[in-house]
Amino acid sequence: MNYVIRSIRADEWPAAKALRLVALQDPVAHLAFLETYEDAVARPDSFFQERAESAAEGATGAQQIIAEVPDGEWVGTLTVLVEQPGTKDWAGFPVERKQGHIVGVFVRPEHRGIGLTEALFEAGVEWAWGMGAERVRLIVHEENGRAQGLYRKVGFVPSGLVVPLTPAPGESELEFVLDRT
């Protein structure tokens, strides 16, 4: 099957919302996302419109990249956020250099294991380099071995940074990084 890997357009927010809701119903969603299905489905459409607009083609602070099949269905996604030096990240840690931060990685189960996730990562990392990022990072739950294996496969390595999960005391996430070579 042929896939198109591309950035979303702002007016495609309904498809972005629909895929997010599917992702949040995945059996490992509780390990992969900091949002629940119940929280997301309760959000107003304006939330998803703003999210899509801020990460659409041409945006410079974030980019949502999708995998699309010929009939137009979205079967995978990831988003890259640009983090600026001198700021703090979502967990309160200082950002020391311009970096991309990959979030929201999801591929529908029936499209996994064929290289699609790797293609999404390649596009996301290339976008981050194009925005002047010195490195790209992601945060993964310590118990999400499947995701950790994928991230290693696409070149990310643990940095040693451990991020405690405030909503889940005793649980942590690990930072994985890919430095620009």
PDB file of C-alpha atoms in Angstrom:
ATOM      1  CA  MET A   1       0.000   0.000   0.000  1.00  0.00           C
ATOM      2  CA  ASN A   2       1.211   3.487  -0.763  1.00  0.00           C
ATOM      3  CA  TYR A   3       1.309   5.998   2.066  1.00  0.00           C
ATOM      4  CA  VAL A   4       1.652   9.745   1.917  1.00  0.00           C
ATOM      5  CA  ILE A   5       3.655  11.245   4.781  1.00  0.00           C
ATOM      6  CA  ARG A   6       2.847  14.925   5.154  1.00  0.00           C
ATOM      7  CA  SER A   7       2.079  17.794   7.487  1.00  0.00           C
ATOM      8  CA  ILE A   8      -1.543  18.464   8.297  1.00  0.00           C
ATOM      9  CA  ARG A   9      -3.468  21.517   7.130  1.00  0.00           C
ATOM     10  CA  ALA A  10      -5.294  23.659   9.685  1.00  0.00           C
ATOM     11  CA  ASP A  11      -8.712  22.846   8.225  1.00  0.00           C
ATOM     12  CA  GLU A  12      -8.111  19.134   8.805  1.00  0.00           C
ATOM     13  CA  TRP A  13      -8.707  19.437  12.536  1.00  0.00           C
ATOM     14  CA  PRO A  14     -11.689  17.000  12.461  1.00  0.00           C
ATOM     15  CA  ALA A  15      -9.412  14.226  11.137  1.00  0.00           C
ATOM     16  CA  ALA A  16      -6.729  15.144  13.684  1.00  0.00           C
ATOM     17  CA  LYS A  17      -9.310  14.964  16.467  1.00  0.00           C
ATOM     18  CA  ALA A  18     -10.659  11.624  15.220  1.00  0.00           C
ATOM     19  CA  LEU A  19      -7.195  10.032  15.063  1.00  0.00           C
ATOM     20  CA  ARG A  20      -6.308  11.369  18.524  1.00  0.00           C
ATOM     21  CA  LEU A  21      -9.437   9.789  19.977  1.00  0.00           C
ATOM     22  CA  VAL A  22      -8.547   6.462  18.346  1.00  0.00           C
ATOM     23  CA  ALA A  23      -4.998   6.718  19.758  1.00  0.00           C
ATOM     24  CA  LEU A  24      -6.331   7.366  23.247  1.00  0.00           C
ATOM     25  CA  GLN A  25      -8.267   4.084  23.088  1.00  0.00           C
ATOM     26  CA  ASP A  26      -5.144   2.023  22.337  1.00  0.00           C
ATOM     27  CA  PRO A  27      -4.413  -0.635  25.004  1.00  0.00           C
ATOM     28  CA  VAL A  28      -1.162   1.144  25.987  1.00  0.00           C
ATOM     29  CA  ALA A  29      -2.568   4.673  25.832  1.00  0.00           C
ATOM     30  CA  HIS A  30      -2.247   4.980  29.614  1.00  0.00           C
ATOM     31  CA  LEU A  31       1.533   4.586  29.171  1.00  0.00           C
ATOM     32  CA  ALA A  32       1.892   6.530  25.945  1.00  0.00           C
ATOM     33  CA  PHE A  33      -0.152   9.683  26.476  1.00  0.00           C
ATOM     34  CA  LEU A  34      -0.600  12.183  29.284  1.00  0.00           C
ATOM     35  CA  GLU A  35      -4.257  12.592  28.347  1.00  0.00           C
ATOM     36  CA  THR A  36      -7.180  10.211  28.686  1.00  0.00           C
ATOM     37  CA  TYR A  37      -9.869   9.487  26.134  1.00  0.00           C
ATOM     38  CA  GLU A  38     -12.476  10.852  28.546  1.00  0.00           C
ATOM     39  CA  ASP A  39     -10.620  14.157  28.898  1.00  0.00           C
ATOM     40  CA  ALA A  40     -10.074  14.510  25.143  1.00  0.00           C
ATOM     41  CA  VAL A  41     -13.621  13.691  24.108  1.00  0.00           C
ATOM     42  CA  ALA A  42     -14.908  16.317  26.569  1.00  0.00           C
ATOM     43  CA  ARG A  43     -12.810  19.083  24.977  1.00  0.00           C
ATOM     44  CA  PRO A  44     -14.593  21.575  22.711  1.00  0.00           C
ATOM     45  CA  ASP A  45     -13.905  21.523  18.988  1.00  0.00           C
ATOM     46  CA  SER A  46     -12.131  24.876  19.374  1.00  0.00           C
ATOM     47  CA  PHE A  47      -9.363  23.057  21.291  1.00  0.00           C
ATOM     48  CA  PHE A  48      -8.715  20.734  18.352  1.00  0.00           C
ATOM     49  CA  GLN A  49      -9.001  23.587  15.854  1.00  0.00           C
ATOM     50  CA  GLU A  50      -6.345  25.586  17.720  1.00  0.00           C
ATOM     51  CA  ARG A  51      -4.119  22.531  18.128  1.00  0.00           C
ATOM     52  CA  ALA A  52      -4.285  21.783  14.391  1.00  0.00           C
ATOM     53  CA  GLU A  53      -3.682  25.402  13.423  1.00  0.00           C
ATOM     54  CA  SER A  54      -0.602  25.677  15.629  1.00  0.00           C
ATOM     55  CA  ALA A  55       0.920  22.465  14.213  1.00  0.00           C
ATOM     56  CA  ALA A  56      -0.172  22.727  10.569  1.00  0.00           C
ATOM     57  CA  GLU A  57       1.878  23.074   7.436  1.00  0.00           C
ATOM     58  CA  GLY A  58       3.804  26.331   7.600  1.00  0.00           C
ATOM     59  CA  ALA A  59       3.775  26.608  11.395  1.00  0.00           C
ATOM     60  CA  THR A  60       7.191  27.070  12.982  1.00  0.00           C
ATOM     61  CA  GLY A  61       6.554  26.137  16.621  1.00  0.00           C
ATOM     62  CA  ALA A  62       5.137  22.675  16.009  1.00  0.00           C
ATOM     63  CA  GLN A  63       4.308  20.307  13.197  1.00  0.00           C
ATOM     64  CA  GLN A  64       1.851  17.415  13.128  1.00  0.00           C
ATOM     65  CA  ILE A  65       2.838  14.856  10.530  1.00  0.00           C
ATOM     66  CA  ILE A  66       0.480  12.139   9.388  1.00  0.00           C
ATOM     67  CA  ALA A  67       0.528   8.974   7.316  1.00  0.00           C
ATOM     68  CA  GLU A  68      -2.364   8.855   4.886  1.00  0.00           C
ATOM     69  CA  VAL A  69      -3.576   5.964   2.727  1.00  0.00           C
ATOM     70  CA  PRO A  70      -4.839   6.511  -0.840  1.00  0.00           C
ATOM     71  CA  ASP A  71      -8.485   6.749   0.238  1.00  0.00           C
ATOM     72  CA  GLY A  72      -7.593   9.670   2.536  1.00  0.00           C
ATOM     73  CA  GLU A  73      -7.753   7.809   5.863  1.00  0.00           C
ATOM     74  CA  TRP A  74      -5.129   8.861   8.404  1.00  0.00           C
ATOM     75  CA  VAL A  75      -3.410   5.813   9.853  1.00  0.00           C
ATOM     76  CA  GLY A  76      -0.511   7.328  11.795  1.00  0.00           C
ATOM     77  CA  THR A  77       0.732  10.540  13.317  1.00  0.00           C
ATOM     78  CA  LEU A  78       3.364  12.250  15.377  1.00  0.00           C
ATOM     79  CA  THR A  79       3.880  15.847  16.394  1.00  0.00           C
ATOM     80  CA  VAL A  80       7.143  17.719  16.810  1.00  0.00           C
ATOM     81  CA  LEU A  81       7.250  20.697  19.170  1.00  0.00           C
ATOM     82  CA  VAL A  82      10.083  23.227  19.040  1.00  0.00           C
ATOM     83  CA  GLU A  83      11.514  24.007  22.460  1.00  0.00           C
ATOM     84  CA  GLN A  84      13.595  27.161  22.815  1.00  0.00           C
ATOM     85  CA  PRO A  85      16.654  27.572  25.050  1.00  0.00           C
ATOM     86  CA  GLY A  86      16.019  29.554  28.222  1.00  0.00           C
ATOM     87  CA  THR A  87      12.478  28.181  28.624  1.00  0.00           C
ATOM     88  CA  LYS A  88      11.139  25.290  30.685  1.00  0.00           C
ATOM     89  CA  ASP A  89       9.574  22.178  29.238  1.00  0.00           C
ATOM     90  CA  TRP A  90       6.189  20.688  30.184  1.00  0.00           C
ATOM     91  CA  ALA A  91       7.741  18.957  33.214  1.00  0.00           C
ATOM     92  CA  GLY A  92       9.486  22.096  34.501  1.00  0.00           C
ATOM     93  CA  PHE A  93      12.983  21.165  33.339  1.00  0.00           C
ATOM     94  CA  PRO A  94      15.104  23.929  31.778  1.00  0.00           C
ATOM     95  CA  VAL A  95      15.609  23.779  28.015  1.00  0.00           C
ATOM     96  CA  GLU A  96      19.293  24.363  27.346  1.00  0.00           C
ATOM     97  CA  ARG A  97      19.322  24.419  23.535  1.00  0.00           C
ATOM     98  CA  LYS A  98      16.921  24.591  20.648  1.00  0.00           C
ATOM     99  CA  GLN A  99      15.412  21.163  20.268  1.00  0.00           C
ATOM    100  CA  GLY A 100      12.550  19.261  18.756  1.00  0.00           C
ATOM    101  CA  HIS A 101      10.305  17.298  21.096  1.00  0.00           C
ATOM    102  CA  ILE A 102       8.349  14.440  19.545  1.00  0.00           C
ATOM    103  CA  VAL A 103       4.951  13.746  21.111  1.00  0.00           C
ATOM    104  CA  GLY A 104       1.705  12.016  20.225  1.00  0.00           C
ATOM    105  CA  VAL A 105       3.194   9.079  18.305  1.00  0.00           C
ATOM    106  CA  PHE A 106       0.516   6.678  17.088  1.00  0.00           C
ATOM    107  CA  VAL A 107       0.027   4.228  14.237  1.00  0.00           C
ATOM    108  CA  ARG A 108      -3.148   2.180  13.874  1.00  0.00           C
ATOM    109  CA  PRO A 109      -2.403  -1.442  14.847  1.00  0.00           C
ATOM    110  CA  GLU A 110      -3.154  -2.850  11.396  1.00  0.00           C
ATOM    111  CA  HIS A 111      -0.432  -0.587   9.906  1.00  0.00           C
ATOM    112  CA  ARG A 112       2.322  -1.362  12.426  1.00  0.00           C
ATOM    113  CA  GLY A 113       5.472  -3.309  11.706  1.00  0.00           C
ATOM    114  CA  ILE A 114       5.853  -2.246   8.071  1.00  0.00           C
ATOM    115  CA  GLY A 115       8.155   0.762   8.451  1.00  0.00           C
ATOM    116  CA  LEU A 116       5.436   3.398   8.649  1.00  0.00           C
ATOM    117  CA  THR A 117       6.408   4.627  12.104  1.00  0.00           C
ATOM    118  CA  GLU A 118      10.008   4.928  10.950  1.00  0.00           C
ATOM    119  CA  ALA A 119       8.853   7.041   7.977  1.00  0.00           C
ATOM    120  CA  LEU A 120       6.908   9.330  10.326  1.00  0.00           C
ATOM    121  CA  PHE A 121       9.991   9.709  12.531  1.00  0.00           C
ATOM    122  CA  GLU A 122      12.189  10.478   9.534  1.00  0.00           C
ATOM    123  CA  ALA A 123       9.815  13.253   8.443  1.00  0.00           C
ATOM    124  CA  GLY A 124       9.497  14.639  11.982  1.00  0.00           C
ATOM    125  CA  VAL A 125      13.240  14.687  12.604  1.00  0.00           C
ATOM    126  CA  GLU A 126      13.894  16.294   9.210  1.00  0.00           C
ATOM    127  CA  TRP A 127      11.346  19.004  10.019  1.00  0.00           C
ATOM    128  CA  ALA A 128      13.051  19.651  13.375  1.00  0.00           C
ATOM    129  CA  TRP A 129      16.466  19.944  11.698  1.00  0.00           C
ATOM    130  CA  GLY A 130      14.924  22.376   9.222  1.00  0.00           C
ATOM    131  CA  MET A 131      13.748  24.508  12.153  1.00  0.00           C
ATOM    132  CA  GLY A 132      17.328  24.694  13.462  1.00  0.00           C
ATOM    133  CA  ALA A 133      17.034  22.120  16.249  1.00  0.00           C
ATOM    134  CA  GLU A 134      20.333  20.918  17.683  1.00  0.00           C
ATOM    135  CA  ARG A 135      18.748  17.702  18.892  1.00  0.00           C
ATOM    136  CA  VAL A 136      15.394  15.934  18.961  1.00  0.00           C
ATOM    137  CA  ARG A 137      14.034  14.275  22.064  1.00  0.00           C
ATOM    138  CA  LEU A 138      11.051  12.392  23.329  1.00  0.00           C
ATOM    139  CA  ILE A 139       9.829  11.184  26.677  1.00  0.00           C
ATOM    140  CA  VAL A 140       8.673   7.584  27.119  1.00  0.00           C
ATOM    141  CA  HIS A 141       7.130   5.774  30.074  1.00  0.00           C
ATOM    142  CA  GLU A 142       9.615   3.516  31.839  1.00  0.00           C
ATOM    143  CA  GLU A 143       7.281   0.543  31.342  1.00  0.00           C
ATOM    144  CA  ASN A 144       6.572   1.126  27.646  1.00  0.00           C
ATOM    145  CA  GLY A 145       9.122  -1.344  26.294  1.00  0.00           C
ATOM    146  CA  ARG A 146       7.522  -1.563  22.836  1.00  0.00           C
ATOM    147  CA  ALA A 147       7.938   2.174  22.290  1.00  0.00           C
ATOM    148  CA  GLN A 148      11.459   2.197  23.728  1.00  0.00           C
ATOM    149  CA  GLY A 149      12.449  -0.519  21.254  1.00  0.00           C
ATOM    150  CA  LEU A 150      11.088   1.497  18.345  1.00  0.00           C
ATOM    151  CA  TYR A 151      12.828   4.679  19.481  1.00  0.00           C
ATOM    152  CA  ARG A 152      16.155   2.867  19.707  1.00  0.00           C
ATOM    153  CA  LYS A 153      15.549   1.407  16.244  1.00  0.00           C
ATOM    154  CA  VAL A 154      15.183   4.904  14.753  1.00  0.00           C
ATOM    155  CA  GLY A 155      18.372   6.143  16.448  1.00  0.00           C
ATOM    156  CA  PHE A 156      17.251   7.612  19.771  1.00  0.00           C
ATOM    157  CA  VAL A 157      19.230   6.764  22.908  1.00  0.00           C
ATOM    158  CA  PRO A 158      18.463   7.296  26.607  1.00  0.00           C
ATOM    159  CA  SER A 159      19.957  10.554  27.910  1.00  0.00           C
ATOM    160  CA  GLY A 160      19.788   9.519  31.554  1.00  0.00           C
ATOM    161  CA  LEU A 161      17.132  12.113  32.402  1.00  0.00           C
ATOM    162  CA  VAL A 162      14.292  10.616  34.434  1.00  0.00           C
ATOM    163  CA  VAL A 163      11.042  12.566  34.630  1.00  0.00           C
ATOM    164  CA  PRO A 164       8.785  11.720  37.597  1.00  0.00           C
ATOM    165  CA  LEU A 165       5.110  11.540  36.661  1.00  0.00           C
ATOM    166  CA  THR A 166       3.246  13.886  38.972  1.00  0.00           C
ATOM    167  CA  PRO A 167      -0.189  12.391  38.218  1.00  0.00           C
ATOM    168  CA  ALA A 168       1.174   8.893  38.932  1.00  0.00           C
ATOM    169  CA  PRO A 169       3.463   8.954  41.985  1.00  0.00           C
ATOM    170  CA  GLY A 170       6.164   6.315  41.808  1.00  0.00           C
ATOM    171  CA  GLU A 171       6.102   6.167  38.013  1.00  0.00           C
ATOM    172  CA  SER A 172       8.644   7.821  35.750  1.00  0.00           C
ATOM    173  CA  GLU A 173       9.337   8.583  32.137  1.00  0.00           C
ATOM    174  CA  LEU A 174      12.699   8.482  30.414  1.00  0.00           C
ATOM    175  CA  GLU A 175      14.154  10.977  27.979  1.00  0.00           C
ATOM    176  CA  PHE A 176      15.524   9.596  24.705  1.00  0.00           C
ATOM    177  CA  VAL A 177      17.525  11.883  22.393  1.00  0.00           C
ATOM    178  CA  LEU A 178      18.893  12.055  18.872  1.00  0.00           C
ATOM    179  CA  ASP A 179      21.713  14.553  18.426  1.00  0.00           C
ATOM    180  CA  ARG A 180      22.239  16.266  15.112  1.00  0.00           C
ATOM    181  CA  THR A 181      25.321  14.843  13.434  1.00  0.00           C
TER     182      THR A 181
END
